[in-house]
Amino acid sequence: MRQGFLYQNLPLTQNRQKCHMCRFCNNQLKCNTFLKDSRNGLDISKSPGEASKDQVEGNNLLVNELKCNICDYFARRKVNLTNHMNKFHMKKKNASIKDYNCSHCAYTTNQKWRFNEHVNTVHLKIKKHKCSQCDYATTHKQNLKLHVNTVHLRIKKYKCSQCDFETIRKRDLDSHVNAIHLGIKHFKCGQCDFATSYNTNLKIHTNSVHLKMKNHKCSLCDYATTLKHNLKYHVNTVHLGMKNFKCGQCDYATNYNTNLKFHITSVHLKLKNHKCSLCDYATTLKQNLKLHVNTVHLRIKNYKCSQCDFKTTQKRDLDSHVNAIHLGIKHFKCGQCDFATNYNNNLKLHISSVHLKMKNHKCSLCGYATTLKKNLKLHVNTVHLRIKKYKCSQCDFEAVQKRDLDSHVNAIHLGIKHFKCGQCDYATSYNYHLKLHISSVHLKMKNHKCSLCGYATTLKHNLKLHVNSVHLRIKKYKCSQCDFKTTQKRDLDSHVNAVHLLIKNFKCTQCDYRASNKSQLNNHLNKVHVGVKNGMNIRRSNRLSHKTVEQQTEKVHSGMIHKCCLCDYQTNTKTSLKDHIENIHFK
């Protein structure tokens, strides 16, 4: 009855807002809840007329001047003062005592609303706050507001004074300044030297590196990850093929806004803000610069293969190596042919070079064009600059690339031949030579054909050599001691060794004859020792009579020598002398 009497205060309308007037203190309040609080300190057993003046004045004092006796906080409502005491002061006194304990986990709190929120968000996964413009849903209202401002309205009122970074929250700006500009890393891992500016990154590091936790699993395949957004990215890119961020200047599309920005700055704007202090290297990504320093200058390779001597600077390269070399796994397959690889970049390179015939990197000094930028750099260093920084310690061999030096040592000095033919006994130190052997010897493939004649060959450079020597008659290799010119460097070397240095490394096993090259030795065997060539029968012997063999044998070993009248060249046959004069002196 008393409570009903208290709620008999009449509602008033001020400024189009419904208010309630207290019959004890004449305060106008917005709702009955405030009205209940305003009666604190009054004796409600009395009627309004019986309430004493002291009580009403005392109540006004409580409403207007409720102060905390521990700090400077004051409130107009007693309930606010009580909440303040429980939240800030009672918590310190009774830190270990908490009223609400979660039965599903170790979460505890003193506030019921926080406990209910914890259960709904963590265990029940209730997301009652939904975006009206997209399918986004969240458990917190502030997250929804943050989503709308960030994604749809793109409101970023906090700007960094040192760079172009913008954000919608001040704490994100503070974290950015501490992490990027000041280099402050408050959060450190207790198990290793990892340190970061963000607590979230520390949790991710601990779960992924030390605990090996991958709670987010794909329902369509075996993919698992530590981060939820990685799973979402995996589903969108691999299974759905979604790429929401598209470049306005080309056909590039990606699933990440960061990747789009990187694409624009690197491809279209050509910006490379991160420069190496030790060389001229520059890149668009800071991580690429760090990788460059560790790889090129410091030569740090922390990731080692347990099955071979392979070492690398990145874990993903080690994983790719194991999958490709030891496990034989090739995830990336070409849709136009049977090509398969373990690297996405190799697949893109294959498509652009083999199927699309694209050669975007062109030499400014000649007509050379290639698919890879590193090939162009290699071409310039080798052909135009002739830079060969890798030298063999056992001979005069020099190379532009370290792998070429390693292949040279294995092939020439160590005699190691890793690549063996499965159809015959052929073995070589180079995979390229094995492919060439199979295509030319077993498959009889001659894909490179001359457009001027019927010549066909297995190698492209053989076709180029044929055109230059036969049709164009280009002889760019000249002897410094005479007028001899040829189309191939090896022919020039043979000429110098045979004519000027008189080096004859090829010996006849039947007599004392020595030759400067293998071709001369074969000619000697065919003409003198008919039927004998390294223990093998020569078909030409069937066409020679026994008398002819005796004549040639007597001719060679009786001392008949044909000498050149223009130089010191001498030979056993008149034909060889004639060829010498025509090729050397009358060109």
Coordinates of C-alpha atoms in Angstrom, one line a residue:
M1 CA 0.0 0.0 0.0
R2 CA 2.9 2.3 0.9
Q3 CA 4.6 1.4 -2.4
G4 CA 1.5 2.2 -4.4
F5 CA 1.2 5.4 -2.5
L6 CA 4.7 6.3 -3.5
Y7 CA 4.1 5.7 -7.2
Q8 CA 1.1 8.1 -7.3
N9 CA 3.4 10.9 -8.4
L10 CA 1.9 12.4 -11.5
P11 CA 3.8 12.3 -14.9
L12 CA 4.8 15.6 -16.4
T13 CA 5.7 16.5 -19.9
Q14 CA 8.7 18.8 -20.3
N15 CA 10.5 19.3 -23.6
R16 CA 8.5 16.4 -25.0
Q17 CA 10.0 14.0 -22.4
K18 CA 7.9 12.1 -19.9
C19 CA 9.0 13.0 -16.3
H20 CA 7.9 12.0 -12.8
M21 CA 7.6 14.5 -9.9
C22 CA 8.6 13.4 -6.5
R23 CA 5.9 14.4 -3.9
F24 CA 8.6 14.6 -1.2
C25 CA 11.3 16.7 -2.7
N26 CA 9.7 18.2 -5.8
N27 CA 12.4 16.7 -8.1
Q28 CA 11.4 15.9 -11.7
L29 CA 12.9 12.6 -12.7
K30 CA 12.9 10.8 -16.1
C31 CA 11.8 7.4 -14.9
N32 CA 10.4 5.6 -11.9
T33 CA 13.8 4.0 -11.2
F34 CA 15.3 7.4 -10.4
L35 CA 12.1 8.1 -8.4
K36 CA 12.8 5.0 -6.2
D37 CA 16.3 6.2 -5.5
S38 CA 15.2 9.7 -4.6
R39 CA 13.2 8.4 -1.6
N40 CA 16.3 7.1 0.1
G41 CA 16.6 8.5 3.6
L42 CA 12.8 9.3 3.9
D43 CA 10.5 7.5 6.3
I44 CA 7.9 6.2 3.8
S45 CA 5.7 5.0 6.7
K46 CA 4.5 8.6 6.9
S47 CA 2.2 10.3 4.4
P48 CA 3.5 13.1 2.3
G49 CA 2.1 15.7 4.6
E50 CA 3.6 14.0 7.6
A51 CA 7.2 13.9 6.2
S52 CA 9.4 16.3 8.2
K53 CA 11.2 19.2 6.7
D54 CA 14.5 17.9 8.0
Q55 CA 13.9 14.6 6.2
V56 CA 13.2 16.3 2.9
E57 CA 16.3 18.6 3.3
G58 CA 18.4 15.6 4.3
N59 CA 17.3 13.7 1.2
N60 CA 18.2 16.6 -1.1
L61 CA 21.6 16.6 0.4
L62 CA 22.0 12.9 -0.3
V63 CA 20.8 13.3 -3.9
N64 CA 23.1 16.1 -4.7
E65 CA 26.2 15.4 -2.7
L66 CA 26.9 11.7 -2.4
K67 CA 30.7 11.5 -2.0
C68 CA 33.1 8.6 -1.8
N69 CA 35.0 8.7 1.5
I70 CA 38.1 7.1 -0.1
C71 CA 38.6 9.1 -3.3
D72 CA 37.2 12.3 -4.9
Y73 CA 34.3 10.5 -6.7
F74 CA 30.8 11.9 -6.1
A75 CA 27.4 10.7 -7.4
R76 CA 23.9 12.0 -7.6
R77 CA 22.5 8.5 -7.0
K78 CA 23.2 6.2 -4.2
V79 CA 23.3 3.1 -6.5
N80 CA 26.1 4.7 -8.5
L81 CA 28.1 5.3 -5.3
T82 CA 27.6 1.7 -4.3
N83 CA 28.7 0.4 -7.7
H84 CA 31.7 2.7 -7.5
M85 CA 32.7 1.3 -4.1
N86 CA 32.3 -2.3 -5.3
K87 CA 34.1 -1.8 -8.5
F88 CA 37.2 0.2 -7.4
H89 CA 37.6 -0.1 -3.6
M90 CA 36.0 -3.3 -2.5
K91 CA 37.7 -5.2 -5.3
K92 CA 41.1 -4.3 -3.8
K93 CA 40.2 -5.4 -0.4
N94 CA 38.6 -8.7 -1.5
A95 CA 40.5 -9.4 -4.7
S96 CA 40.3 -13.2 -4.2
I97 CA 36.5 -13.2 -3.4
K98 CA 34.3 -13.1 -6.5
D99 CA 30.6 -13.8 -6.5
Y100 CA 30.2 -15.3 -9.9
N101 CA 32.2 -18.3 -11.0
C102 CA 31.8 -20.0 -14.4
S103 CA 31.2 -23.7 -14.3
H104 CA 32.6 -24.3 -17.8
C105 CA 36.0 -22.5 -17.3
A106 CA 38.0 -20.6 -14.7
Y107 CA 36.4 -17.3 -15.4
T108 CA 35.3 -15.3 -12.2
T109 CA 33.8 -11.9 -11.7
N110 CA 32.0 -9.7 -9.2
Q111 CA 29.5 -8.4 -11.6
K112 CA 26.5 -10.4 -12.8
W113 CA 26.2 -8.7 -16.2
R114 CA 29.8 -9.5 -17.0
F115 CA 29.2 -13.1 -16.0
N116 CA 26.1 -13.4 -18.2
E117 CA 28.0 -11.7 -21.1
H118 CA 30.9 -14.2 -20.7
V119 CA 28.6 -17.2 -20.8
N120 CA 26.6 -15.9 -23.8
T121 CA 29.7 -14.9 -25.8
V122 CA 32.3 -17.6 -25.0
H123 CA 30.2 -20.7 -24.3
L124 CA 26.8 -20.2 -26.0
K125 CA 28.3 -18.2 -28.9
I126 CA 25.3 -15.9 -29.0
K127 CA 25.7 -13.0 -31.4
K128 CA 22.7 -10.7 -30.9
H129 CA 24.2 -7.6 -32.4
K130 CA 23.8 -7.9 -36.2
C131 CA 24.8 -5.5 -39.0
S132 CA 21.9 -4.2 -41.1
Q133 CA 24.2 -3.8 -44.2
C134 CA 26.0 -7.1 -44.3
D135 CA 26.0 -10.5 -42.5
Y136 CA 28.3 -9.4 -39.8
A137 CA 27.2 -10.4 -36.2
T138 CA 28.9 -10.0 -32.9
T139 CA 28.4 -10.4 -29.2
H140 CA 29.2 -6.8 -28.2
K141 CA 27.4 -3.7 -29.3
Q142 CA 30.7 -1.7 -29.4
N143 CA 32.1 -4.2 -31.8
L144 CA 29.1 -3.7 -34.1
K145 CA 29.6 0.1 -33.9
L146 CA 33.3 -0.4 -34.7
H147 CA 32.4 -2.6 -37.6
V148 CA 30.0 -0.1 -39.1
N149 CA 32.5 2.8 -38.7
T150 CA 35.4 0.8 -40.1
V151 CA 33.9 -1.2 -42.9
H152 CA 30.9 0.8 -44.1
L153 CA 31.5 4.4 -43.1
R154 CA 35.3 4.1 -43.0
I155 CA 35.5 6.7 -40.2
K156 CA 39.1 7.0 -38.9
K157 CA 39.4 10.1 -36.8
Y158 CA 42.7 9.2 -35.1
K159 CA 45.7 9.9 -37.4
C160 CA 49.4 9.3 -36.8
S161 CA 51.5 12.5 -36.9
Q162 CA 54.5 10.6 -38.2
C163 CA 53.0 8.6 -41.1
D164 CA 49.7 8.0 -43.0
F165 CA 48.3 5.5 -40.4
E166 CA 44.6 6.1 -39.5
T167 CA 42.4 4.3 -37.1
I168 CA 39.0 4.6 -35.4
R169 CA 40.3 3.9 -31.9
K170 CA 42.8 5.9 -29.9
R171 CA 44.3 2.7 -28.3
D172 CA 45.0 1.4 -31.8
L173 CA 46.9 4.7 -32.6
D174 CA 48.8 4.4 -29.3
S175 CA 49.7 0.8 -30.1
H176 CA 50.8 1.8 -33.6
V177 CA 53.1 4.5 -32.3
N178 CA 54.7 2.3 -29.7
A179 CA 55.2 -0.6 -32.2
I180 CA 56.2 1.2 -35.4
H181 CA 57.8 4.4 -34.4
L182 CA 59.1 3.9 -30.8
G183 CA 59.8 0.2 -31.1
I184 CA 58.4 -0.6 -27.7
K185 CA 57.5 -4.3 -27.2
H186 CA 55.8 -4.8 -23.8
F187 CA 54.7 -8.3 -24.4
K188 CA 57.4 -10.9 -24.2
C189 CA 57.3 -14.7 -24.5
G190 CA 58.4 -16.6 -21.4
Q191 CA 59.7 -19.6 -23.4
C192 CA 61.8 -17.8 -26.1
D193 CA 63.0 -14.4 -27.1
F194 CA 59.9 -13.4 -29.0
A195 CA 58.6 -10.0 -28.1
T196 CA 55.7 -7.9 -29.6
S197 CA 53.8 -4.7 -29.0
Y198 CA 50.4 -6.5 -29.1
N199 CA 49.1 -9.0 -26.5
T200 CA 47.1 -10.7 -29.3
N201 CA 50.3 -11.4 -31.2
L202 CA 51.9 -13.0 -28.1
K203 CA 48.9 -15.3 -27.6
I204 CA 49.0 -16.3 -31.3
H205 CA 52.8 -16.9 -31.0
T206 CA 52.3 -19.1 -27.9
N207 CA 49.5 -21.1 -29.3
S208 CA 51.1 -21.7 -32.7
V209 CA 54.8 -22.1 -31.9
H210 CA 54.9 -23.6 -28.4
L211 CA 51.5 -25.2 -27.9
K212 CA 51.1 -26.2 -31.6
M213 CA 47.4 -25.4 -31.3
K214 CA 45.3 -25.2 -34.5
N215 CA 41.7 -24.9 -33.3
H216 CA 40.2 -23.5 -36.5
K217 CA 39.7 -26.4 -38.9
C218 CA 38.3 -26.3 -42.4
S219 CA 35.1 -28.5 -42.9
L220 CA 35.9 -29.0 -46.6
C221 CA 39.5 -30.2 -46.4
D222 CA 42.2 -31.0 -43.8
Y223 CA 43.4 -27.4 -43.4
A224 CA 43.8 -26.2 -39.9
T225 CA 45.2 -22.9 -38.5
T226 CA 45.7 -20.9 -35.3
L227 CA 43.8 -17.9 -36.5
K228 CA 40.1 -17.6 -37.4
H229 CA 40.7 -15.1 -40.1
N230 CA 43.3 -17.4 -41.7
L231 CA 40.6 -20.1 -41.9
K232 CA 38.1 -17.5 -43.5
Y233 CA 40.8 -16.5 -46.0
H234 CA 41.5 -20.2 -46.8
V235 CA 37.8 -20.9 -47.5
N236 CA 37.3 -17.7 -49.5
T237 CA 40.4 -18.2 -51.7
V238 CA 40.7 -21.9 -52.1
H239 CA 37.1 -23.2 -52.0
L240 CA 35.0 -20.2 -52.9
G241 CA 37.5 -18.4 -55.1
M242 CA 36.5 -15.0 -53.7
K243 CA 38.7 -11.9 -54.3
N244 CA 36.9 -8.8 -52.9
F245 CA 39.7 -6.3 -53.4
K246 CA 40.3 -5.4 -57.0
C247 CA 42.8 -3.1 -58.6
G248 CA 41.4 -0.1 -60.5
Q249 CA 44.3 0.0 -62.9
C250 CA 44.6 -3.7 -63.9
D251 CA 42.9 -7.0 -63.5
Y252 CA 44.6 -7.8 -60.2
A253 CA 42.3 -9.0 -57.5
T254 CA 43.0 -10.3 -54.0
N255 CA 41.2 -11.2 -50.8
Y256 CA 43.2 -8.8 -48.6
N257 CA 43.2 -5.0 -48.7
T258 CA 46.8 -5.1 -47.5
N259 CA 47.8 -7.1 -50.6
L260 CA 46.0 -4.6 -52.9
K261 CA 47.9 -1.7 -51.3
F262 CA 51.1 -3.5 -51.8
H263 CA 50.3 -4.3 -55.4
I264 CA 49.5 -0.7 -56.2
T265 CA 52.7 0.7 -54.5
S266 CA 55.0 -1.9 -56.0
V267 CA 53.5 -2.5 -59.5
H268 CA 51.9 0.8 -60.5
L269 CA 53.6 3.4 -58.2
K270 CA 57.0 1.6 -58.2
L271 CA 57.6 2.7 -54.6
K272 CA 60.4 1.0 -52.8
N273 CA 60.7 2.7 -49.4
H274 CA 62.7 0.1 -47.6
K275 CA 66.4 0.3 -48.7
C276 CA 69.4 -1.7 -47.7
S277 CA 72.2 0.2 -46.0
L278 CA 74.8 -2.3 -47.3
C279 CA 74.0 -2.3 -51.0
D280 CA 71.6 -0.8 -53.5
Y281 CA 68.7 -3.3 -52.8
A282 CA 65.3 -1.7 -52.3
T283 CA 61.9 -3.2 -51.7
T284 CA 58.3 -2.4 -50.9
L285 CA 58.1 -4.7 -47.9
K286 CA 60.0 -4.4 -44.7
Q287 CA 60.1 -8.2 -44.3
N288 CA 61.7 -8.5 -47.7
L289 CA 64.5 -6.2 -46.6
K290 CA 65.1 -8.2 -43.4
L291 CA 65.1 -11.4 -45.5
H292 CA 67.6 -9.8 -47.9
V293 CA 70.0 -8.8 -45.1
N294 CA 69.8 -12.2 -43.4
T295 CA 70.3 -14.1 -46.7
V296 CA 72.7 -12.0 -48.7
H297 CA 74.8 -10.1 -46.1
L298 CA 74.6 -12.2 -42.9
R299 CA 73.9 -15.5 -44.7
I300 CA 71.8 -16.7 -41.8
K301 CA 69.9 -20.0 -42.6
N302 CA 68.1 -21.1 -39.5
Y303 CA 66.0 -23.8 -41.1
K304 CA 67.8 -27.0 -42.0
C305 CA 66.5 -30.2 -43.7
S306 CA 66.7 -33.3 -41.6
Q307 CA 67.1 -35.5 -44.6
C308 CA 69.8 -33.6 -46.6
D309 CA 72.1 -30.6 -46.3
F310 CA 69.5 -28.1 -47.5
K311 CA 69.4 -24.9 -45.5
T312 CA 67.2 -21.8 -45.9
T313 CA 66.2 -18.6 -44.2
Q314 CA 62.4 -19.2 -44.3
K315 CA 60.4 -22.1 -42.9
R316 CA 58.0 -22.1 -45.9
D317 CA 61.0 -22.7 -48.2
L318 CA 62.0 -25.7 -46.1
D319 CA 58.5 -27.1 -46.2
S320 CA 58.4 -26.6 -50.0
H321 CA 61.8 -28.3 -50.3
V322 CA 60.7 -31.3 -48.2
N323 CA 57.4 -31.6 -50.2
A324 CA 59.1 -31.3 -53.6
I325 CA 62.3 -33.2 -53.1
H326 CA 61.7 -35.8 -50.5
L327 CA 57.9 -36.4 -50.5
G328 CA 57.4 -35.6 -54.2
I329 CA 54.2 -33.6 -53.5
K330 CA 53.3 -31.1 -56.1
H331 CA 50.2 -29.1 -55.2
F332 CA 50.1 -26.7 -58.1
K333 CA 49.1 -28.2 -61.4
C334 CA 48.7 -26.7 -64.8
G335 CA 45.3 -26.8 -66.4
Q336 CA 46.6 -26.9 -69.9
C337 CA 49.3 -29.6 -69.7
D338 CA 50.7 -32.2 -67.3
F339 CA 53.1 -29.7 -65.6
A340 CA 53.0 -29.8 -61.8
T341 CA 55.1 -28.0 -59.2
N342 CA 55.3 -27.3 -55.5
Y343 CA 55.5 -23.6 -55.9
N344 CA 52.7 -21.3 -57.1
N345 CA 55.3 -18.9 -58.6
N346 CA 56.7 -21.6 -60.7
L347 CA 53.2 -22.4 -62.0
K348 CA 52.6 -18.8 -62.9
L349 CA 56.0 -18.7 -64.6
H350 CA 55.2 -21.9 -66.6
I351 CA 51.9 -20.5 -67.8
S352 CA 53.3 -17.1 -68.8
S353 CA 56.4 -18.5 -70.5
V354 CA 55.1 -21.8 -72.1
H355 CA 51.5 -21.2 -72.9
L356 CA 51.2 -17.4 -73.1
K357 CA 54.7 -16.9 -74.5
M358 CA 55.1 -13.7 -72.4
K359 CA 58.6 -12.2 -72.1
N360 CA 58.1 -8.9 -70.2
H361 CA 61.7 -8.4 -69.2
K362 CA 63.7 -7.0 -72.1
C363 CA 67.4 -6.1 -72.4
S364 CA 68.0 -2.4 -73.3
L365 CA 71.4 -3.3 -74.9
C366 CA 70.2 -6.0 -77.2
G367 CA 67.1 -7.9 -78.3
Y368 CA 67.2 -10.4 -75.5
A369 CA 63.8 -10.9 -73.7
T370 CA 62.9 -13.3 -70.8
T371 CA 60.1 -14.2 -68.5
L372 CA 62.1 -13.7 -65.3
K373 CA 63.7 -10.5 -64.0
K374 CA 66.6 -12.5 -62.5
N375 CA 67.3 -14.0 -65.9
L376 CA 67.6 -10.5 -67.5
K377 CA 70.0 -9.5 -64.7
L378 CA 72.0 -12.7 -65.3
H379 CA 72.1 -12.0 -69.0
V380 CA 73.4 -8.4 -68.5
N381 CA 76.1 -9.5 -66.0
T382 CA 77.2 -12.4 -68.2
V383 CA 76.9 -11.1 -71.8
H384 CA 77.4 -7.3 -71.5
L385 CA 79.2 -6.7 -68.2
R386 CA 80.9 -10.1 -68.1
I387 CA 80.8 -10.2 -64.3
K388 CA 81.8 -13.7 -63.0
K389 CA 82.3 -13.4 -59.3
Y390 CA 82.3 -17.2 -58.6
K391 CA 85.7 -18.7 -59.3
C392 CA 86.9 -22.3 -59.2
S393 CA 89.8 -22.9 -56.8
Q394 CA 91.1 -25.8 -58.9
C395 CA 91.1 -24.3 -62.4
D396 CA 90.4 -21.0 -64.2
F397 CA 86.6 -21.6 -64.5
E398 CA 84.4 -18.6 -63.6
A399 CA 80.7 -18.4 -63.3
V400 CA 78.0 -15.8 -62.6
Q401 CA 76.0 -18.1 -60.4
K402 CA 77.1 -20.2 -57.5
R403 CA 75.1 -23.2 -58.6
D404 CA 77.0 -23.2 -61.9
L405 CA 80.3 -23.3 -59.9
D406 CA 79.0 -26.2 -57.8
S407 CA 77.9 -28.0 -61.0
H408 CA 81.3 -27.4 -62.5
V409 CA 83.1 -28.8 -59.5
N410 CA 80.9 -31.9 -59.3
A411 CA 81.1 -32.6 -63.0
I412 CA 84.8 -31.8 -63.9
H413 CA 86.8 -32.2 -60.7
L414 CA 84.7 -34.7 -58.6
G415 CA 83.2 -36.6 -61.5
I416 CA 79.8 -36.8 -59.8
K417 CA 77.0 -37.6 -62.2
H418 CA 73.7 -37.5 -60.4
F419 CA 71.4 -37.6 -63.4
K420 CA 71.2 -41.1 -65.0
C421 CA 69.2 -42.2 -68.0
G422 CA 66.6 -44.9 -67.4
Q423 CA 66.9 -46.4 -70.9
C424 CA 70.7 -46.7 -71.3
D425 CA 73.9 -46.2 -69.3
Y426 CA 74.2 -42.5 -70.0
A427 CA 74.9 -40.4 -66.9
T428 CA 75.6 -36.7 -66.5
S429 CA 76.1 -34.0 -63.9
Y430 CA 73.4 -31.8 -65.4
N431 CA 69.6 -32.4 -65.5
Y432 CA 69.5 -30.3 -68.7
H433 CA 71.9 -32.6 -70.4
L434 CA 69.8 -35.6 -69.4
K435 CA 66.7 -34.1 -70.9
L436 CA 68.6 -33.3 -74.0
H437 CA 69.9 -36.8 -74.2
I438 CA 66.5 -38.4 -73.9
S439 CA 64.8 -36.1 -76.4
S440 CA 67.6 -36.4 -79.0
V441 CA 68.8 -40.0 -78.6
H442 CA 65.7 -41.9 -77.5
L443 CA 62.8 -39.8 -78.7
K444 CA 64.6 -38.5 -81.8
M445 CA 63.0 -35.1 -81.3
K446 CA 64.3 -32.2 -83.3
N447 CA 61.9 -29.4 -82.6
H448 CA 64.1 -26.5 -83.8
K449 CA 64.0 -26.3 -87.6
C450 CA 65.7 -23.9 -90.0
S451 CA 63.3 -21.9 -92.1
L452 CA 65.9 -21.5 -94.9
C453 CA 66.8 -25.1 -95.4
G454 CA 65.8 -28.6 -94.1
Y455 CA 68.2 -28.5 -91.1
A456 CA 66.7 -29.5 -87.8
T457 CA 68.2 -29.9 -84.3
T458 CA 67.4 -30.6 -80.7
L459 CA 68.9 -27.4 -79.3
K460 CA 67.9 -23.9 -80.0
H461 CA 71.4 -22.6 -79.9
N462 CA 72.5 -25.1 -82.5
L463 CA 69.9 -23.7 -84.9
K464 CA 71.2 -20.2 -84.2
L465 CA 74.7 -21.4 -84.8
H466 CA 73.6 -23.0 -88.0
V467 CA 72.0 -19.9 -89.3
N468 CA 74.9 -17.7 -88.4
S469 CA 77.5 -20.0 -89.9
V470 CA 75.8 -21.4 -93.0
H471 CA 73.4 -18.8 -94.1
L472 CA 74.6 -15.5 -92.6
R473 CA 78.3 -16.6 -92.4
I474 CA 78.9 -14.7 -89.2
K475 CA 82.2 -15.6 -87.6
K476 CA 82.6 -13.5 -84.5
Y477 CA 85.5 -15.5 -82.9
K478 CA 88.8 -14.3 -84.3
C479 CA 92.3 -15.5 -83.7
S480 CA 94.7 -12.9 -82.2
Q481 CA 97.7 -14.5 -83.9
C482 CA 96.4 -15.0 -87.5
D483 CA 93.3 -14.3 -89.6
F484 CA 91.4 -17.4 -88.6
K485 CA 87.7 -16.8 -87.8
T486 CA 85.0 -19.1 -86.7
T487 CA 81.4 -19.2 -85.5
Q488 CA 82.1 -21.1 -82.3
K489 CA 84.5 -20.4 -79.4
R490 CA 85.5 -24.1 -79.1
D491 CA 86.7 -24.1 -82.7
L492 CA 88.8 -21.1 -82.0
D493 CA 90.3 -22.8 -78.9
S494 CA 91.0 -25.9 -81.0
H495 CA 92.7 -23.8 -83.7
V496 CA 95.0 -22.0 -81.2
N497 CA 95.9 -25.3 -79.5
A498 CA 96.6 -27.1 -82.8
V499 CA 98.2 -24.4 -84.9
H500 CA 99.9 -22.0 -82.6
L501 CA 100.5 -23.9 -79.4
L502 CA 100.9 -27.3 -81.1
I503 CA 99.1 -29.0 -78.3
K504 CA 98.0 -32.6 -79.2
N505 CA 96.2 -34.2 -76.4
F506 CA 94.5 -37.0 -78.4
K507 CA 96.7 -40.1 -78.8
C508 CA 96.3 -43.0 -81.2
T509 CA 96.3 -46.4 -79.4
Q510 CA 97.7 -48.2 -82.5
C511 CA 100.7 -45.9 -83.2
D512 CA 102.5 -42.8 -82.0
Y513 CA 100.1 -40.4 -83.9
R514 CA 98.8 -37.5 -81.8
A515 CA 96.0 -35.1 -82.7
S516 CA 94.8 -31.7 -81.5
N517 CA 91.1 -32.8 -81.4
K518 CA 89.0 -35.9 -81.4
S519 CA 87.9 -35.3 -85.0
Q520 CA 91.4 -35.5 -86.3
L521 CA 92.1 -38.7 -84.3
N522 CA 88.9 -40.3 -85.8
N523 CA 90.0 -39.3 -89.3
H524 CA 93.4 -40.9 -88.6
L525 CA 91.8 -44.1 -87.4
N526 CA 89.5 -44.3 -90.4
K527 CA 92.2 -43.7 -92.9
V528 CA 95.1 -45.6 -91.3
H529 CA 93.9 -48.2 -88.9
V530 CA 90.7 -49.1 -90.8
G531 CA 88.3 -51.1 -88.7
V532 CA 89.8 -50.0 -85.4
K533 CA 88.3 -47.2 -83.4
N534 CA 88.4 -47.7 -79.6
G535 CA 87.9 -51.4 -80.0
M536 CA 84.8 -51.0 -82.2
N537 CA 84.3 -51.9 -85.9
I538 CA 83.9 -49.1 -88.3
R539 CA 81.4 -49.6 -91.1
R540 CA 83.7 -47.7 -93.5
S541 CA 86.2 -50.5 -93.4
N542 CA 83.8 -52.6 -95.4
R543 CA 84.2 -50.2 -98.4
L544 CA 88.1 -50.2 -98.3
S545 CA 90.1 -53.0 -99.9
H546 CA 93.0 -54.6 -98.1
K547 CA 95.4 -53.0 -100.7
T548 CA 94.1 -49.5 -99.8
V549 CA 94.7 -50.1 -96.1
E550 CA 98.3 -51.2 -96.7
Q551 CA 98.9 -48.2 -98.9
Q552 CA 97.6 -45.7 -96.4
T553 CA 99.4 -47.5 -93.5
E554 CA 102.7 -47.4 -95.4
K555 CA 102.1 -43.8 -96.4
V556 CA 101.6 -42.6 -92.9
H557 CA 104.4 -44.5 -91.2
S558 CA 107.0 -44.1 -94.1
G559 CA 107.4 -40.5 -93.2
M560 CA 105.4 -38.9 -96.1
I561 CA 104.4 -35.5 -94.7
H562 CA 102.6 -32.7 -96.5
K563 CA 103.7 -29.2 -95.3
C564 CA 102.1 -25.9 -95.7
C565 CA 104.2 -23.3 -97.6
L566 CA 102.5 -20.4 -95.8
C567 CA 103.0 -21.6 -92.2
D568 CA 104.4 -24.5 -90.1
Y569 CA 101.3 -26.6 -90.5
Q570 CA 102.0 -30.2 -91.6
T571 CA 99.8 -33.3 -92.1
N572 CA 99.9 -36.8 -93.4
T573 CA 97.2 -36.4 -96.1
K574 CA 97.0 -34.0 -99.0
T575 CA 93.3 -33.5 -98.4
S576 CA 93.9 -32.1 -95.0
L577 CA 96.6 -29.8 -96.3
K578 CA 94.2 -28.5 -98.9
D579 CA 91.4 -27.9 -96.4
H580 CA 93.9 -26.1 -94.2
I581 CA 95.0 -23.7 -96.9
E582 CA 91.4 -23.0 -97.9
N583 CA 90.2 -22.4 -94.4
I584 CA 93.2 -20.6 -92.9
H585 CA 94.9 -18.6 -95.6
F586 CA 92.4 -18.0 -98.4
K587 CA 89.3 -17.0 -96.4

